């Protein structure tokens, strides 16, 4: 620390403190962190709040330090000390004295805030600062909170990840009146949706209290909820419908209600009269109102008839530009409930190009399957008297014509079982799936273990892990596997299905199908898709380490599948495989220099020898627990047959080995992969025992 800084801080010399500004920035930069630590000690003294001289000295020193940090761009070097002083202010009273007078520690915090948070685009600084900045939001100083909110909003744009873990605190600050932070919530929502879902009712209810710019941020947040988790929004439909009378909100709110209606149509049933009035007052919103009516009509045939009557009435009266979209909604309902038109819906749509004529024909038909409904009710009454009670079936169907995934799986149960029976012998089902972002899009991190977990199991304490760029296909297969194990159709409400839907949403691109819509596109994946998964599993040597057991009806590891080999392999000194291989002596591809050696794969090592003798080790052995991967050296020409060479990668060296033929190479590859997995499992078991 510079001598003048030491003097000023040690003696609290206000007269010399002003001389600090005569020093060059580079002259004092090296000791700024030490100066900040001494200032923190001074501000923590019991009499600091009443000592005007000390306060003035500290204020001048902090101004000089923050100026030097900005001029020398040394915030990352001194950030830890600066944040430490800033955080120490939280241990003191920050509530203003009177209307405008800040406390001494509030003044320090305010002076440091801009120096730190102006660096919102520098992740190392924000990592130190964000958790402290969030704590200032709830300390009763409105001006300080407002400044923090402004900088945190910028930080959310630059690096939302840093704020995500503080979503709960930010949400509570918003609900406490700090509306400026509303612009942060849409940025952190994808990372921490549950923290916002817990307060969604209070957030939705505060819309009318906000200014127009703040309303836009809240609308954006609620729209994201409606698109990604519409069921979460369904309890708040009454509040949203109340905002339809506000011209500045009604269009955005209608879009949200359309999304909610696709997932929970029953939550909109009691508000159909209100929606019809909105459509009547603003014809441009009729397409949204029509979509909601169609969604409600899917619940059961009674609601389908009611919705169709309204939609058909619009066909004959609304302007021509809206006819096509409206007719699609009508057609969707009539095809879903074909009994309403008695199977003649396609004929009606083909009979005339006039929307008015179609409306008239549909209207007549609806008046008629009414007469039929009355006849059906009388018939059911007779059946009931005869002991044929159908009420249970109807109630069950009504509980689920809402869950479209249930209906799809119910209608394709036999097809799914027929598909899964052979598929499960070709493709294993992962025990765990995690979706992560990568430079080339989302990937699935899959984990496979051995369910038997025998004495010599390769994956008793660990898992075989692989990364796939086909997350959608794996999620689809996992759903079909769940259905094949169940004796009844799965529901979208079931926890395992919702977990898969959540994985799907993390991979979803803009404009792509939702999980439930995608699952209903095709009953089962195409063969070429399954082939691509099988090829990938071969490339990562999964089938060297696992095999399908007909007895266990599961994929078991090599050792559990071959217990006779396992007992032999695990005998002390018993080799798993041995024989001659050629090792490439030079890494450059154009130099073909190979040396023949005798290799023995036993225990945790791959040994090199000049010949079969046990005492002539040619080189230090390869420790199998240190092997990172084993890969085939692929030949470029298609007519060269299967490759004979393979590479072994350790943490500090790569070995290129070649067998005498393709079959011999395959045997070595499998044995090495098994031995590597066995070595890693042994280490995991030892670590577990030690712990």
XYZ file of C-alpha atoms in Angstrom:
691
model
C 0.000 0.000 0.000
C 1.288 3.483 -0.851
C 2.867 5.369 2.063
C 0.383 8.250 1.849
C -2.574 5.843 1.956
C -1.043 4.170 5.038
C -0.596 7.512 6.766
C -4.096 8.788 5.980
C -5.827 5.587 7.117
C -3.658 5.014 10.187
C -4.072 8.588 11.534
C -7.513 9.325 9.938
C -5.794 12.511 8.635
C -8.469 14.424 6.760
C -6.052 17.222 5.728
C -3.720 14.772 3.985
C -6.550 12.642 2.504
C -7.127 15.191 -0.269
C -3.480 14.764 -1.364
C -4.347 11.221 -2.525
C -5.741 12.743 -5.722
C -2.311 14.156 -6.571
C -0.914 10.616 -6.904
C -0.868 8.820 -10.244
C -3.347 5.910 -10.559
C -0.634 3.391 -11.435
C 1.417 4.522 -8.440
C -1.242 3.392 -5.960
C -2.990 0.551 -7.858
C -0.856 -2.229 -6.395
C -1.998 -1.568 -2.802
C -5.709 -0.871 -3.321
C -6.900 -4.239 -1.938
C -4.921 -3.689 1.272
C -6.372 -0.187 1.604
C -9.891 -1.581 1.219
C -9.266 -4.105 3.999
C -8.134 -1.318 6.360
C -11.182 0.786 5.439
C -13.405 -2.188 6.312
C -11.772 -2.375 9.750
C -12.396 1.353 10.302
C -16.063 1.183 9.239
C -16.657 -1.719 11.622
C -15.520 0.315 14.659
C -18.272 0.974 17.196
C -17.977 4.785 17.021
C -17.791 5.053 13.214
C -21.482 6.003 12.873
C -20.932 9.102 15.031
C -17.387 10.044 13.996
C -17.671 12.676 11.261
C -13.898 12.870 10.706
C -13.557 9.120 10.079
C -16.558 9.167 7.759
C -15.058 12.003 5.688
C -11.677 10.231 5.447
C -13.325 6.966 4.367
C -15.495 8.732 1.792
C -12.448 10.421 0.193
C -10.401 7.200 0.226
C -13.214 5.159 -1.373
C -13.679 7.790 -4.079
C -9.922 7.714 -4.803
C -9.856 3.884 -4.862
C -12.868 3.437 -7.156
C -11.454 6.102 -9.502
C -8.111 4.276 -9.700
C -9.812 0.918 -10.281
C -11.825 2.342 -13.173
C -8.848 4.148 -14.745
C -6.528 1.122 -14.499
C -9.250 -1.462 -15.394
C -8.206 -3.501 -12.363
C -11.670 -4.440 -11.068
C -10.984 -8.162 -11.444
C -7.785 -7.858 -9.400
C -9.359 -5.895 -6.542
C -12.941 -7.140 -6.895
C -12.719 -9.536 -3.940
C -11.626 -6.810 -1.501
C -14.127 -4.301 -2.911
C -17.017 -6.754 -2.604
C -15.836 -7.627 0.903
C -16.160 -3.980 2.015
C -19.496 -3.729 0.194
C -20.827 -6.849 1.923
C -19.709 -5.624 5.341
C -22.185 -2.727 4.978
C -25.007 -5.274 5.229
C -24.050 -5.860 8.863
C -25.031 -2.286 9.713
C -28.146 -0.107 9.614
C -28.965 1.023 6.054
C -32.419 2.512 6.676
C -32.416 6.296 5.906
C -32.511 8.696 8.834
C -35.447 10.949 8.057
C -36.606 11.379 4.482
C -33.326 11.900 2.650
C -30.353 11.374 4.973
C -28.527 8.093 4.312
C -26.685 6.290 7.096
C -22.846 6.242 6.878
C -22.787 2.612 5.735
C -25.528 3.229 3.166
C -23.320 5.980 1.683
C -20.391 3.552 1.410
C -22.596 0.919 -0.249
C -23.947 3.470 -2.705
C -20.434 4.694 -3.637
C -19.199 1.136 -4.262
C -22.314 -0.119 -6.088
C -21.697 1.649 -9.375
C -17.985 0.727 -9.424
C -18.831 -2.972 -9.074
C -22.056 -3.361 -11.017
C -21.005 -1.261 -13.995
C -18.947 -4.362 -14.794
C -22.104 -6.456 -15.337
C -20.626 -7.873 -18.569
C -17.612 -9.385 -16.722
C -18.592 -12.818 -15.335
C -15.717 -13.072 -12.769
C -16.843 -9.823 -11.135
C -20.536 -10.747 -11.255
C -19.866 -14.135 -9.676
C -18.515 -12.271 -6.639
C -21.088 -9.493 -6.633
C -24.543 -10.852 -7.499
C -25.208 -12.766 -4.271
C -24.336 -9.607 -2.290
C -26.342 -7.263 -4.525
C -29.491 -9.346 -4.068
C -29.222 -9.035 -0.274
C -29.381 -5.224 -0.539
C -32.862 -5.468 -2.097
C -34.527 -6.241 1.243
C -32.648 -3.835 3.552
C -35.205 -0.998 3.662
C -33.253 1.548 1.576
C -35.421 2.382 -1.430
C -32.795 4.399 -3.315
C -30.144 1.728 -2.846
C -32.623 -0.965 -3.888
C -33.577 1.025 -6.998
C -29.932 1.343 -8.069
C -29.334 -2.367 -7.467
C -32.407 -3.231 -9.528
C -31.209 -1.156 -12.450
C -27.827 -2.890 -12.559
C -29.276 -6.362 -11.952
C -31.559 -5.854 -14.945
C -28.486 -5.265 -17.095
C -26.758 -8.267 -15.545
C -29.767 -10.438 -16.424
C -29.348 -9.487 -20.071
C -25.627 -10.240 -20.056
C -25.552 -13.356 -17.836
C -28.931 -14.627 -16.609
C -27.341 -17.795 -15.151
C -25.727 -15.809 -12.341
C -29.086 -14.446 -11.204
C -31.062 -17.677 -11.579
C -30.251 -19.051 -8.118
C -31.597 -15.800 -6.610
C -34.950 -15.989 -8.398
C -36.849 -16.433 -5.120
C -35.350 -13.280 -3.567
C -35.891 -11.256 -6.747
C -39.527 -12.383 -6.976
C -40.183 -11.421 -3.351
C -38.630 -8.011 -3.994
C -40.978 -7.522 -6.958
C -43.984 -8.468 -4.842
C -42.744 -6.032 -2.201
C -43.066 -3.150 -4.647
C -39.736 -3.168 -6.502
C -41.400 -3.342 -9.910
C -38.224 -2.440 -11.781
C -37.013 -6.018 -11.264
C -39.939 -7.377 -13.304
C -37.722 -7.142 -16.380
C -35.352 -9.677 -14.760
C -37.938 -12.432 -14.233
C -38.373 -13.480 -17.918
C -34.584 -13.925 -18.167
C -34.302 -16.192 -15.118
C -37.596 -18.093 -15.596
C -36.220 -20.845 -17.898
C -33.559 -21.658 -15.270
C -35.773 -21.549 -12.146
C -39.436 -21.947 -13.183
C -40.566 -23.448 -9.859
C -39.443 -20.400 -7.863
C -41.760 -18.231 -9.979
C -44.589 -20.774 -10.127
C -44.904 -20.567 -6.327
C -45.784 -16.860 -6.572
C -47.596 -16.889 -9.910
C -50.984 -16.037 -8.365
C -49.665 -12.898 -6.660
C -47.699 -11.868 -9.750
C -50.750 -12.268 -12.003
C -52.945 -10.309 -9.574
C -50.620 -7.277 -9.509
C -51.064 -6.467 -13.229
C -53.480 -3.570 -12.630
C -51.043 -1.895 -10.201
C -48.296 -1.539 -12.821
C -47.298 1.120 -15.313
C -47.397 0.187 -18.986
C -43.646 -0.698 -19.367
C -43.808 -2.894 -16.254
C -46.978 -4.584 -17.529
C -45.138 -5.576 -20.696
C -42.449 -7.388 -18.702
C -45.058 -9.206 -16.603
C -47.067 -10.128 -19.710
C -43.915 -11.569 -21.279
C -43.306 -13.675 -18.164
C -46.875 -15.012 -18.011
C -46.776 -15.738 -21.761
C -43.654 -17.875 -21.201
C -45.491 -19.798 -18.472
C -48.485 -20.284 -20.801
C -46.260 -21.636 -23.577
C -44.040 -23.900 -21.452
C -46.236 -24.894 -18.462
C -49.852 -24.066 -19.374
C -51.305 -26.335 -16.669
C -49.576 -24.224 -14.003
C -51.522 -21.194 -15.272
C -54.956 -22.854 -15.319
C -55.876 -21.944 -11.678
C -55.340 -18.271 -12.550
C -57.723 -18.208 -15.527
C -60.387 -16.163 -13.624
C -57.875 -13.362 -12.981
C -56.670 -13.402 -16.593
C -60.234 -13.259 -17.945
C -60.761 -10.159 -15.783
C -58.034 -8.369 -17.773
C -59.849 -8.873 -21.100
C -61.675 -5.578 -20.527
C -58.358 -3.673 -20.676
C -57.598 -2.742 -24.324
C -53.853 -2.694 -23.631
C -53.878 -6.262 -22.276
C -56.673 -8.170 -24.001
C -54.802 -9.466 -27.061
C -51.841 -10.811 -25.050
C -54.177 -12.331 -22.448
C -56.255 -14.070 -25.141
C -53.093 -15.682 -26.541
C -52.305 -17.028 -23.050
C -55.835 -18.377 -22.665
C -55.511 -20.200 -25.997
C -52.361 -21.948 -24.712
C -54.049 -22.847 -21.417
C -57.130 -24.179 -23.217
C -55.019 -26.713 -25.143
C -53.749 -28.231 -21.873
C -56.729 -27.629 -19.552
C -59.894 -26.941 -21.574
C -62.150 -27.474 -18.556
C -60.683 -24.365 -16.871
C -62.214 -22.205 -19.655
C -65.717 -23.739 -19.708
C -67.409 -21.221 -17.393
C -65.892 -18.261 -19.257
C -67.164 -19.065 -22.772
C -70.006 -16.459 -22.575
C -67.466 -13.757 -21.633
C -65.180 -14.798 -24.488
C -68.072 -14.629 -26.961
C -68.771 -11.043 -25.886
C -65.096 -10.179 -26.402
C -65.244 -11.699 -29.898
C -68.418 -9.776 -30.683
C -66.905 -6.456 -29.543
C -63.562 -7.049 -31.317
C -63.961 -9.275 -34.408
C -60.179 -9.426 -34.855
C -60.078 -11.637 -31.716
C -62.595 -14.155 -33.052
C -59.879 -16.536 -34.224
C -58.555 -16.795 -30.636
C -62.075 -17.263 -29.266
C -62.715 -19.985 -31.873
C -59.554 -21.892 -30.861
C -60.690 -21.895 -27.223
C -64.160 -23.170 -28.213
C -62.588 -25.966 -30.204
C -60.396 -26.959 -27.227
C -63.439 -27.036 -24.924
C -65.352 -29.070 -27.519
C -62.742 -31.819 -27.278
C -63.760 -32.550 -23.646
C -66.836 -34.556 -24.664
C -69.589 -34.693 -27.278
C -71.953 -32.417 -25.342
C -69.440 -29.591 -25.263
C -68.510 -30.318 -28.883
C -72.130 -29.705 -29.928
C -72.311 -26.465 -27.939
C -69.033 -25.185 -29.380
C -69.987 -26.216 -32.919
C -73.278 -24.357 -32.714
C -71.398 -21.150 -31.855
C -68.677 -21.655 -34.479
C -71.199 -22.450 -37.204
C -73.158 -19.299 -36.349
C -69.995 -17.303 -36.960
C -69.406 -18.881 -40.375
C -72.496 -17.242 -41.810
C -71.860 -13.792 -40.355
C -68.159 -12.950 -40.051
C -65.959 -11.386 -42.723
C -64.494 -13.563 -45.446
C -60.834 -13.223 -44.410
C -61.498 -15.178 -41.187
C -63.542 -17.985 -42.755
C -60.689 -20.359 -43.553
C -59.237 -20.419 -40.026
C -62.692 -20.758 -38.498
C -63.589 -23.639 -40.783
C -60.414 -25.467 -39.708
C -61.580 -25.272 -36.084
C -65.045 -26.564 -37.085
C -63.556 -29.390 -39.101
C -61.209 -30.370 -36.280
C -64.168 -30.798 -33.933
C -66.365 -32.705 -36.380
C -63.540 -35.107 -37.188
C -62.827 -35.645 -33.502
C -66.520 -36.369 -32.794
C -67.545 -37.971 -36.072
C -70.865 -39.170 -34.654
C -72.162 -35.589 -34.528
C -72.443 -35.412 -38.334
C -73.037 -39.112 -38.832
C -69.892 -39.649 -40.914
C -70.865 -37.135 -43.615
C -68.491 -34.323 -42.578
C -66.174 -34.816 -45.569
C -69.112 -34.779 -47.951
C -70.316 -31.465 -46.506
C -66.886 -29.839 -46.962
C -66.637 -31.134 -50.538
C -70.159 -30.103 -51.537
C -69.615 -26.357 -51.678
C -66.916 -23.715 -51.817
C -69.294 -21.256 -50.162
C -68.690 -20.812 -46.452
C -72.292 -19.641 -46.051
C -73.581 -22.826 -47.694
C -71.329 -24.977 -45.497
C -72.610 -23.149 -42.422
C -76.211 -23.802 -43.491
C -75.551 -27.523 -44.097
C -73.723 -27.910 -40.782
C -76.548 -26.120 -38.993
C -79.124 -28.495 -40.440
C -77.036 -31.489 -39.537
C -76.623 -30.278 -35.941
C -80.396 -29.916 -35.653
C -80.729 -33.583 -36.792
C -77.213 -37.337 -34.747
C -80.174 -33.471 -31.482
C -83.049 -35.745 -32.512
C -80.648 -38.681 -32.485
C -79.287 -37.624 -29.087
C -82.801 -37.676 -27.623
C -83.347 -41.152 -29.057
C -80.033 -42.316 -27.591
C -80.946 -41.021 -24.143
C -84.221 -42.963 -24.248
C -82.341 -46.096 -25.316
C -79.881 -45.709 -22.443
C -82.769 -45.350 -20.021
C -84.153 -48.691 -21.234
C -80.704 -50.315 -21.006
C -80.322 -49.050 -17.450
C -83.664 -50.611 -16.475
C -82.421 -53.855 -18.011
C -79.264 -53.780 -15.897
C -76.849 -52.513 -18.638
C -75.281 -49.586 -16.800
C -72.911 -47.579 -19.016
C -72.438 -44.672 -16.644
C -69.089 -45.888 -15.346
C -67.643 -46.090 -18.861
C -68.911 -42.607 -19.761
C -67.488 -41.062 -16.605
C -64.128 -42.697 -17.198
C -64.020 -41.454 -20.776
C -65.035 -37.947 -19.734
C -62.371 -37.902 -17.051
C -59.622 -38.751 -19.621
C -61.498 -37.024 -24.063
C -59.543 -34.005 -21.922
C -56.138 -35.952 -21.977
C -55.251 -36.394 -25.640
C -52.074 -38.333 -24.852
C -54.145 -40.879 -22.917
C -56.479 -41.313 -25.881
C -53.544 -41.738 -28.280
C -51.845 -44.347 -26.092
C -55.133 -46.144 -25.467
C -55.811 -46.429 -29.191
C -52.287 -47.699 -29.940
C -51.573 -49.940 -26.947
C -51.300 -53.161 -28.938
C -49.140 -51.549 -31.611
C -46.801 -50.149 -28.936
C -46.460 -53.538 -27.196
C -45.689 -55.223 -30.542
C -43.061 -52.573 -31.264
C -41.387 -52.636 -27.832
C -40.996 -56.414 -27.589
C -38.272 -56.698 -30.303
C -37.029 -53.125 -29.837
C -35.963 -53.714 -26.231
C -33.686 -56.533 -27.453
C -31.907 -54.068 -29.784
C -31.913 -50.788 -27.847
C -31.369 -50.485 -24.058
C -33.469 -48.082 -21.991
C -31.333 -45.558 -20.048
C -31.606 -45.492 -16.285
C -31.154 -41.723 -16.267
C -31.402 -38.950 -18.863
C -30.192 -35.365 -18.431
C -30.541 -32.654 -21.102
C -27.629 -30.240 -21.493
C -26.767 -27.432 -23.881
C -23.830 -27.754 -26.249
C -22.311 -25.677 -29.046
C -24.340 -27.658 -31.602
C -27.646 -27.710 -29.723
C -29.114 -29.760 -26.891
C -27.715 -33.214 -26.128
C -28.920 -36.071 -23.936
C -26.496 -37.353 -21.266
C -27.593 -40.994 -20.815
C -26.599 -43.393 -18.040
C -26.929 -47.200 -18.162
C -26.330 -49.602 -15.281
C -26.589 -53.336 -14.779
C -29.800 -54.296 -12.906
C -28.435 -57.640 -11.665
C -25.430 -56.161 -9.822
C -23.736 -59.522 -9.305
C -20.524 -60.129 -7.354
C -18.235 -59.230 -10.282
C -20.638 -56.708 -11.879
C -18.936 -54.081 -14.067
C -21.504 -51.415 -13.175
C -22.589 -52.157 -9.622
C -21.413 -48.798 -8.286
C -21.026 -46.839 -11.510
C -22.767 -46.285 -14.855
C -21.954 -46.494 -18.544
C -22.380 -42.930 -19.811
C -22.841 -41.650 -23.334
C -23.821 -38.370 -24.989
C -26.417 -38.443 -27.770
C -27.431 -35.726 -30.226
C -30.848 -37.381 -30.606
C -32.567 -36.452 -27.316
C -36.051 -36.416 -28.886
C -35.723 -40.007 -30.101
C -34.513 -41.277 -26.711
C -37.369 -39.510 -24.884
C -39.875 -41.038 -27.321
C -38.472 -44.530 -26.733
C -38.530 -44.026 -22.945
C -42.238 -43.118 -23.103
C -43.058 -46.172 -25.238
C -41.132 -48.373 -22.811
C -43.148 -46.976 -19.889
C -46.371 -47.692 -21.771
C -45.312 -51.228 -22.695
C -44.829 -52.058 -18.990
C -48.242 -50.685 -18.021
C -51.485 -52.632 -18.310
C -53.493 -49.422 -18.832
C -52.896 -46.279 -20.938
C -50.605 -43.685 -19.383
C -51.945 -40.252 -18.509
C -50.206 -36.918 -18.981
C -50.772 -36.353 -15.258
C -48.508 -39.222 -14.219
C -45.194 -38.240 -12.669
C -42.974 -40.280 -15.018
C -44.716 -38.829 -18.079
C -44.391 -35.279 -16.757
C -40.692 -35.895 -16.124
C -40.228 -36.878 -19.771
C -42.257 -33.832 -20.860
C -39.932 -31.643 -18.796
C -36.875 -33.165 -20.517
C -38.502 -32.532 -23.906
C -39.179 -28.876 -23.089
C -35.499 -28.315 -22.350
C -34.653 -29.447 -25.874
C -37.508 -27.609 -27.596
C -36.696 -25.180 -30.386
C -38.922 -22.266 -31.302
C -41.767 -23.471 -33.508
C -41.181 -27.151 -32.721
C -43.963 -29.478 -31.542
C -44.672 -29.722 -27.833
C -43.961 -33.046 -26.100
C -47.580 -34.223 -26.180
C -48.121 -33.156 -29.794
C -44.874 -34.823 -30.918
C -45.685 -38.097 -29.127
C -48.990 -38.252 -31.015
C -47.465 -37.682 -34.484
C -46.526 -41.354 -34.965
C -47.317 -44.388 -32.794
C -43.704 -45.637 -32.992
C -40.339 -44.384 -34.367
C -39.156 -45.350 -37.856
C -36.716 -48.221 -38.315
C -34.007 -45.910 -39.687
C -34.146 -43.912 -36.432
C -33.621 -47.057 -34.358
C -30.779 -48.081 -36.656
C -29.052 -44.752 -36.027
C -29.231 -45.326 -32.262
C -27.839 -48.837 -32.659
C -24.937 -47.554 -34.756
C -24.110 -44.957 -32.112
C -24.187 -47.605 -29.359
C -21.777 -49.729 -31.415
C -19.444 -46.761 -31.905
C -19.150 -46.183 -28.160
C -18.633 -49.963 -27.588
C -21.812 -50.417 -25.559
C -22.341 -53.896 -26.964
C -18.818 -54.906 -25.882
C -19.851 -54.295 -22.293
C -23.553 -55.195 -22.265
C -25.719 -57.941 -23.733
C -29.443 -58.679 -23.629
C -30.371 -61.551 -21.312
C -33.482 -63.479 -22.295
C -33.642 -65.053 -18.828
C -33.614 -61.714 -17.023
C -35.400 -59.808 -19.835
C -32.862 -57.015 -19.313
C -29.502 -55.689 -20.527
C -26.775 -57.107 -18.254
C -23.084 -56.272 -18.135
C -20.535 -58.675 -19.608
C -19.641 -60.194 -16.230
C -23.236 -60.723 -15.057
C -24.116 -62.180 -18.471
C -21.108 -64.545 -18.326
C -20.661 -65.569 -14.667
C -18.503 -68.561 -15.677
C -15.997 -66.221 -17.347
C -16.202 -63.750 -14.475
C -15.064 -66.307 -11.904
C -12.104 -67.324 -14.103
C -11.094 -63.769 -15.005
C -11.077 -62.648 -11.394
C -8.722 -65.412 -10.236
C -5.390 -63.980 -9.166
C -3.018 -63.774 -12.132
C -5.452 -65.374 -14.581
C -5.256 -63.473 -17.920
C -8.421 -62.358 -19.651
C -6.659 -62.506 -23.022
C -3.132 -62.767 -24.383
C -1.421 -62.918 -27.751
C 0.595 -60.987 -30.320
C -0.270 -57.467 -31.484
C 1.631 -54.956 -33.564
C 2.309 -51.548 -32.017
C 2.903 -48.498 -34.185
C 6.208 -46.915 -33.262
C 5.656 -43.480 -34.870
C 2.458 -41.431 -34.528
C 2.633 -39.902 -38.041
C 0.232 -41.691 -40.389
C 2.526 -41.665 -43.407
C 5.283 -43.555 -41.534
C 4.309 -47.233 -41.248
C 6.711 -48.627 -38.639
C 5.231 -51.428 -36.488
C 6.771 -53.587 -33.752
C 5.372 -57.009 -32.827
C 4.971 -57.650 -29.084
C 3.314 -60.201 -26.850
C 0.454 -58.651 -24.853
C -1.220 -60.016 -21.723
C -4.455 -58.542 -20.378
C -4.730 -59.477 -16.689
C -6.009 -57.768 -13.577
C -5.654 -54.014 -13.837
C -2.885 -54.022 -16.467
C -2.084 -54.571 -20.124
C 1.472 -55.960 -20.143
C 4.072 -55.724 -22.990
C 6.597 -58.471 -23.566
C 9.007 -59.424 -26.329
C 7.707 -63.004 -26.233
C 5.630 -65.322 -24.037
C 8.147 -65.229 -21.198
C 6.771 -63.817 -17.957
C 10.063 -62.168 -16.993
C 10.919 -60.060 -20.029
C 8.758 -56.974 -19.747
C 9.406 -54.784 -22.799
C 7.884 -51.592 -21.419
C 5.944 -50.255 -18.448
C 2.404 -51.711 -18.432
C -0.764 -49.754 -19.210
C -2.797 -49.164 -16.043
C -6.375 -49.875 -17.149
C -7.929 -47.561 -14.550
C -6.146 -44.691 -16.332
C -7.477 -45.568 -19.791
C -9.801 -42.798 -20.968
C -11.159 -44.472 -24.111
C -10.569 -47.179 -26.720
C -11.396 -46.401 -30.351
C -11.271 -48.220 -33.671
C -8.998 -46.751 -36.344
C -11.506 -46.466 -39.220
C -10.296 -47.104 -42.754
C -11.340 -44.598 -45.390
C -11.860 -47.086 -48.242
C -15.105 -49.038 -48.154
C -13.600 -52.153 -49.745
C -10.957 -52.645 -47.064
C -13.206 -54.738 -44.820
C -13.425 -54.275 -41.069
C -10.586 -52.337 -39.385
C -7.852 -54.277 -37.635
C -6.240 -51.356 -35.754
C -7.414 -49.621 -32.601
C -6.161 -46.878 -30.285
C -5.909 -46.808 -26.483
C -5.964 -43.340 -24.922
C -4.522 -42.824 -21.420
C -4.078 -39.559 -19.557
C -0.545 -39.062 -20.929
C -0.075 -41.318 -23.981
C -1.855 -42.871 -26.980
C -1.130 -46.448 -28.161
C -1.960 -47.646 -31.696
C -2.260 -51.455 -31.887
C -3.104 -53.825 -34.759
C -4.402 -57.412 -34.640
C -3.775 -60.113 -37.230
C -7.351 -59.992 -38.542
C -10.744 -58.354 -37.957
C -12.087 -61.090 -35.660
C -8.981 -60.976 -33.498
C -9.288 -57.165 -33.282
C -12.923 -57.437 -32.184
C -11.999 -59.893 -29.404
C -9.227 -57.619 -28.119
C -11.499 -54.574 -28.215
C -14.214 -56.270 -26.188
C -11.805 -57.691 -23.629
C -10.007 -54.359 -23.159
C -13.289 -52.491 -22.739
C -14.487 -55.074 -20.197
C -11.196 -54.901 -18.296
C -11.265 -51.067 -18.244
C -14.835 -51.072 -16.927
C -13.856 -53.677 -14.335
C -10.900 -51.567 -13.173
C -13.054 -48.468 -12.792
C -15.753 -50.414 -10.928
C -13.102 -51.807 -8.579
C -11.914 -48.273 -7.820
C -15.490 -47.141 -7.179
C -16.092 -50.058 -4.791
C -12.867 -49.311 -2.908
C -13.785 -45.619 -2.661
C -17.242 -46.510 -1.350
C -15.778 -48.907 1.216
C -13.280 -46.258 2.334
C -16.028 -43.642 2.760
